[in-house]
PDB file of C-alpha atoms in Angstrom:
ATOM      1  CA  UNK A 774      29.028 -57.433  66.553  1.00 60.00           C
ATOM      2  CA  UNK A 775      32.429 -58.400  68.302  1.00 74.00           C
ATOM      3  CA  UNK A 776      32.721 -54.795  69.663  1.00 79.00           C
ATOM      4  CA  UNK A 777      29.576 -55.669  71.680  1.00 81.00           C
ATOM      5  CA  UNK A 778      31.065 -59.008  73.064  1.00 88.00           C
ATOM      6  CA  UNK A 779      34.133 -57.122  74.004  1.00 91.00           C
ATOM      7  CA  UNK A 780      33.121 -56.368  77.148  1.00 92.00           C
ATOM      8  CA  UNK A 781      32.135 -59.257  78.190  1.00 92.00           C
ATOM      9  CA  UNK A 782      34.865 -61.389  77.480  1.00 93.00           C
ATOM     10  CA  UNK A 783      37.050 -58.937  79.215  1.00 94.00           C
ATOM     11  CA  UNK A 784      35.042 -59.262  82.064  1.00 94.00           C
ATOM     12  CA  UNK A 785      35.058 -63.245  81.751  1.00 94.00           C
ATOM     13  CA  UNK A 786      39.111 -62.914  81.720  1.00 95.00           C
ATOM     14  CA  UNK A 787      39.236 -60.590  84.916  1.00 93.00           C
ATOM     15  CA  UNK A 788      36.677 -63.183  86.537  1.00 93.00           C
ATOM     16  CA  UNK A 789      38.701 -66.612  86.057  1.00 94.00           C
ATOM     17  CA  UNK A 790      42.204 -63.970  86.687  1.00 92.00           C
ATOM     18  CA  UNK A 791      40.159 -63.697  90.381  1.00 89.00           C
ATOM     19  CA  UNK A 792      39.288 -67.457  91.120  1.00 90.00           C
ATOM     20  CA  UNK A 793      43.095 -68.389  89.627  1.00 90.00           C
ATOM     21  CA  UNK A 794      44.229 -65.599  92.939  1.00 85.00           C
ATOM     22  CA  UNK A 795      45.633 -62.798  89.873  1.00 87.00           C
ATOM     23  CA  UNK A 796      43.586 -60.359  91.307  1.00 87.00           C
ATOM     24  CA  UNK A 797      46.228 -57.463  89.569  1.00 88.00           C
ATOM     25  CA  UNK A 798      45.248 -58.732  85.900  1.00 90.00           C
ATOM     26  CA  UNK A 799      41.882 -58.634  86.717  1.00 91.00           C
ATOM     27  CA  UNK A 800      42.260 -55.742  87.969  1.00 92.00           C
ATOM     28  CA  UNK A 801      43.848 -54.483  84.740  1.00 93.00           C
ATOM     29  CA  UNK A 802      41.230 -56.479  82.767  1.00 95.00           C
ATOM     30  CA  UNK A 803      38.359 -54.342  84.580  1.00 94.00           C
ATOM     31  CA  UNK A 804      39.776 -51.288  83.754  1.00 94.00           C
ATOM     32  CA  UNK A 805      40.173 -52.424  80.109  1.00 94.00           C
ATOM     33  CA  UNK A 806      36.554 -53.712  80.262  1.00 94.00           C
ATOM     34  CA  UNK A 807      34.735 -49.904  81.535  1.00 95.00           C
ATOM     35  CA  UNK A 808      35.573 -48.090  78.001  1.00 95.00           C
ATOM     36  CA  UNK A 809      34.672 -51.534  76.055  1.00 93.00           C
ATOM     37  CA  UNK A 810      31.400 -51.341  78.126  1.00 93.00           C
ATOM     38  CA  UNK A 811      31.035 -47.243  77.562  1.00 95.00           C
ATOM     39  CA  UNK A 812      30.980 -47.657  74.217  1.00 93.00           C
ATOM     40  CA  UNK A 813      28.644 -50.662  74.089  1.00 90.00           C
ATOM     41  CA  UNK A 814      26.212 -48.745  76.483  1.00 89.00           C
ATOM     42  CA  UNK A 815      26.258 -45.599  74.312  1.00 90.00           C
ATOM     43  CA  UNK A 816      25.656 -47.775  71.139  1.00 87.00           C
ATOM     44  CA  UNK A 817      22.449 -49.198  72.381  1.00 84.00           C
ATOM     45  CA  UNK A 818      21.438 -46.108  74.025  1.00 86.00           C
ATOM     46  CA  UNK A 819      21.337 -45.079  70.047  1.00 85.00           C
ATOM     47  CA  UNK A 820      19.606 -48.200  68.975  1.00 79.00           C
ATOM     48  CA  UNK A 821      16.924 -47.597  71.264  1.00 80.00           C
ATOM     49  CA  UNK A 822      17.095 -43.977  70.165  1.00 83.00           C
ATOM     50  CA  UNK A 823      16.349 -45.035  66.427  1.00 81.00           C
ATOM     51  CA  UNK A 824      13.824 -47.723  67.854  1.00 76.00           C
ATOM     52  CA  UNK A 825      16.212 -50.473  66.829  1.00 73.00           C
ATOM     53  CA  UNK A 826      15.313 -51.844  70.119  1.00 73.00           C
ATOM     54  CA  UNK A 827      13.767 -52.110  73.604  1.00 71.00           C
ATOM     55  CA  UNK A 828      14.431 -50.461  76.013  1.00 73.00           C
ATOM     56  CA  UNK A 829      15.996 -53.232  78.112  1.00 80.00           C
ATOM     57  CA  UNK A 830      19.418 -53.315  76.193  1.00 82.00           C
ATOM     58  CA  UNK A 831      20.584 -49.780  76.889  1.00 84.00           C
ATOM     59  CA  UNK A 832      19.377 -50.419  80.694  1.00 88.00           C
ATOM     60  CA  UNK A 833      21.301 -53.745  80.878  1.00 88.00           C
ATOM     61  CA  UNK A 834      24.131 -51.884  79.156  1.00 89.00           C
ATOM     62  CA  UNK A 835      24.507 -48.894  81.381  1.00 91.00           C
ATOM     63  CA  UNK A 836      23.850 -51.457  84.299  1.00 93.00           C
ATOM     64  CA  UNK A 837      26.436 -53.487  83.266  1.00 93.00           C
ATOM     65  CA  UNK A 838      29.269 -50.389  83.161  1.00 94.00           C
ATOM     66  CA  UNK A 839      28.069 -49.131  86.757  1.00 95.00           C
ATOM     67  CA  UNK A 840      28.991 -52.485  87.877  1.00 94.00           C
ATOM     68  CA  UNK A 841      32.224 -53.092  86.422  1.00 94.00           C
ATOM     69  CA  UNK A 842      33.062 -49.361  87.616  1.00 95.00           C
ATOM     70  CA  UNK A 843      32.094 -50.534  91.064  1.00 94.00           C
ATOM     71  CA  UNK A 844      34.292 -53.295  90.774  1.00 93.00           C
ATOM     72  CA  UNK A 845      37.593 -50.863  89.830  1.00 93.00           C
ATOM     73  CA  UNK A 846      36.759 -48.668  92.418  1.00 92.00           C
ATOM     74  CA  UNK A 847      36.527 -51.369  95.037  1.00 90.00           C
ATOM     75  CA  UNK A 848      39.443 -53.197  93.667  1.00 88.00           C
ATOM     76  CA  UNK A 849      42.037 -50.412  93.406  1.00 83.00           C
ATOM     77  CA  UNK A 850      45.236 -50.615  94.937  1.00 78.00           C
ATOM     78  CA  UNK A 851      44.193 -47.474  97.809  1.00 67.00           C
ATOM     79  CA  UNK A 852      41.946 -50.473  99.290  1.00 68.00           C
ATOM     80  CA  UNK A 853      44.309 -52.738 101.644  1.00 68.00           C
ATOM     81  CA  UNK A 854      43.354 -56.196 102.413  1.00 71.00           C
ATOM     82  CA  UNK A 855      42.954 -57.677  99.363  1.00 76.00           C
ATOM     83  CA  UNK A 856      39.898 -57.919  97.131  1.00 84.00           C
ATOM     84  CA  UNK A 857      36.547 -57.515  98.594  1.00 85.00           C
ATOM     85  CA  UNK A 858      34.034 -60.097  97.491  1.00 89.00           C
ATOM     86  CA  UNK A 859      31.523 -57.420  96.236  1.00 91.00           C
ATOM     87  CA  UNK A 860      33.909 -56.029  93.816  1.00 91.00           C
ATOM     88  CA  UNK A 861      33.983 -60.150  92.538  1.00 91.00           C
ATOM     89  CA  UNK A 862      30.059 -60.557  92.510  1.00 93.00           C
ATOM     90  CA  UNK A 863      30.339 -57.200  90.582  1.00 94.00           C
ATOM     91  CA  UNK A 864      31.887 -58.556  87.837  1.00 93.00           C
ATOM     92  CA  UNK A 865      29.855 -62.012  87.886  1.00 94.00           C
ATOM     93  CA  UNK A 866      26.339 -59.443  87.756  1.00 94.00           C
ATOM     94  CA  UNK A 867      27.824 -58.105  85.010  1.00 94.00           C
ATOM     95  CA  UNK A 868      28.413 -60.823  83.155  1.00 93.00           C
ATOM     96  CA  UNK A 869      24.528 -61.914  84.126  1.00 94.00           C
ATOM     97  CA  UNK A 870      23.636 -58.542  82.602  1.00 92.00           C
ATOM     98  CA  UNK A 871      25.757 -59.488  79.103  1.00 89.00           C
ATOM     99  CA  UNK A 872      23.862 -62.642  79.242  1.00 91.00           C
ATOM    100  CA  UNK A 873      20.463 -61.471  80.085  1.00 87.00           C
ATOM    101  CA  UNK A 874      20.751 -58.767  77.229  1.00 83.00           C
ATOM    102  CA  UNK A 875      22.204 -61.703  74.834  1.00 82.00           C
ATOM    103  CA  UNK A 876      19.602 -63.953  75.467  1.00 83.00           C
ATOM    104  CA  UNK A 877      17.273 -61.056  74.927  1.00 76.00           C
ATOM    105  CA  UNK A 878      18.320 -60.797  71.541  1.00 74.00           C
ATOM    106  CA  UNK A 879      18.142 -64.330  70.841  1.00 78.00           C
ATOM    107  CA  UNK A 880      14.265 -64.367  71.670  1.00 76.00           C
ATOM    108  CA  UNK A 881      13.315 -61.501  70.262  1.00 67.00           C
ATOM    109  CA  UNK A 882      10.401 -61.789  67.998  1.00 50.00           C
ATOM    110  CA  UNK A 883      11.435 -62.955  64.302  1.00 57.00           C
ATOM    111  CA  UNK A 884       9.183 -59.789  62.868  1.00 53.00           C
ATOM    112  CA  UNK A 885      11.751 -56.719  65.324  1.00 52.00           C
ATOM    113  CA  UNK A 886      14.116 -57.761  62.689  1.00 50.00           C
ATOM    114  CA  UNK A 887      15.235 -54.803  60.392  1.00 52.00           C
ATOM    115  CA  UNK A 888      15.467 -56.108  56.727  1.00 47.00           C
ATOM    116  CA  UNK A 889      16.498 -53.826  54.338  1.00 56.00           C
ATOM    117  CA  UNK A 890      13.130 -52.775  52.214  1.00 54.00           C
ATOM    118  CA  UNK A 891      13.321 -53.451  48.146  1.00 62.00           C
ATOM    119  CA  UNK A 892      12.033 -50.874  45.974  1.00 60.00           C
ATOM    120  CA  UNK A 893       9.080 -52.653  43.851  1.00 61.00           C
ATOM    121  CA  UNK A 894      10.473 -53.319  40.398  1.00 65.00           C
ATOM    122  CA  UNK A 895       7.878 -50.662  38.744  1.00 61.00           C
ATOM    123  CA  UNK A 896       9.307 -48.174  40.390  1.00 60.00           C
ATOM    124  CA  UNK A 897      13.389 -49.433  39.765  1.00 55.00           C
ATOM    125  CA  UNK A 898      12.231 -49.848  35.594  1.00 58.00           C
ATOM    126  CA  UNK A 899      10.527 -46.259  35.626  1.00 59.00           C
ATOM    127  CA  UNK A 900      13.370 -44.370  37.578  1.00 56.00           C
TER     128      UNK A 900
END
């Protein structure tokens, strides 16, 4: 579960690194944040795969890395002039994405739960 929050919280770092002006850690915590995010994307890409769930995570997921790849790009140090707001609001949709596919989760029906099935006790005593 805390590789899925990974992103985000690296995300949440580079965000208050921008409004405190340390716009080169969040640029580093960006970058750190797009192979969190790639492997969080592929993961529910699987779940939804398996039908573990909707089809809303993996879209929120992949969303989500676009995003904080737009950011990089727009941030890197080839751009002069400082940091453009979009690459900013980039990283705050992101974190709306994280939060939209948390909340999600949250709501989801009690019965899209996956409980491990027991065996009926016949069927343990005759085995």
């Amino acid at each position: 579960m805390a590789r899925r929050a990974l992103p985000a919280l690296l995300a949440l770092i580079a965000l208050v690194a921008d409004v405190s002006g340390s716009h080169g850690v969040a640029f580093a915590f960006v970058l750190t944040a797009i192979p969190a995010a790639f492997v969080v994307a592929l993961e529910c890409y699987g779940d939804a795969l398996e039908a573990r769930c909707g089809g809303l995570r993996p879209l929120f997921a992949g969303c989500a890395l676009v995003l904080l790849v737009v950011s990089a790009a727009l941030r890197s140090p080839a751009v002069v002039g400082g940091v453009p707001r979009l690459a900013v609001s980039a990283v705050v949709l992101c974190l709306l994405l994280y939060a939209g596919a948390l909340l999600g989760a949250l709501l989801a029906a009690p019965g899209s739960v996956m409980l491990p099935v027991e065996e009926p006790e016949t069927e343990r005593l005759a085995a």
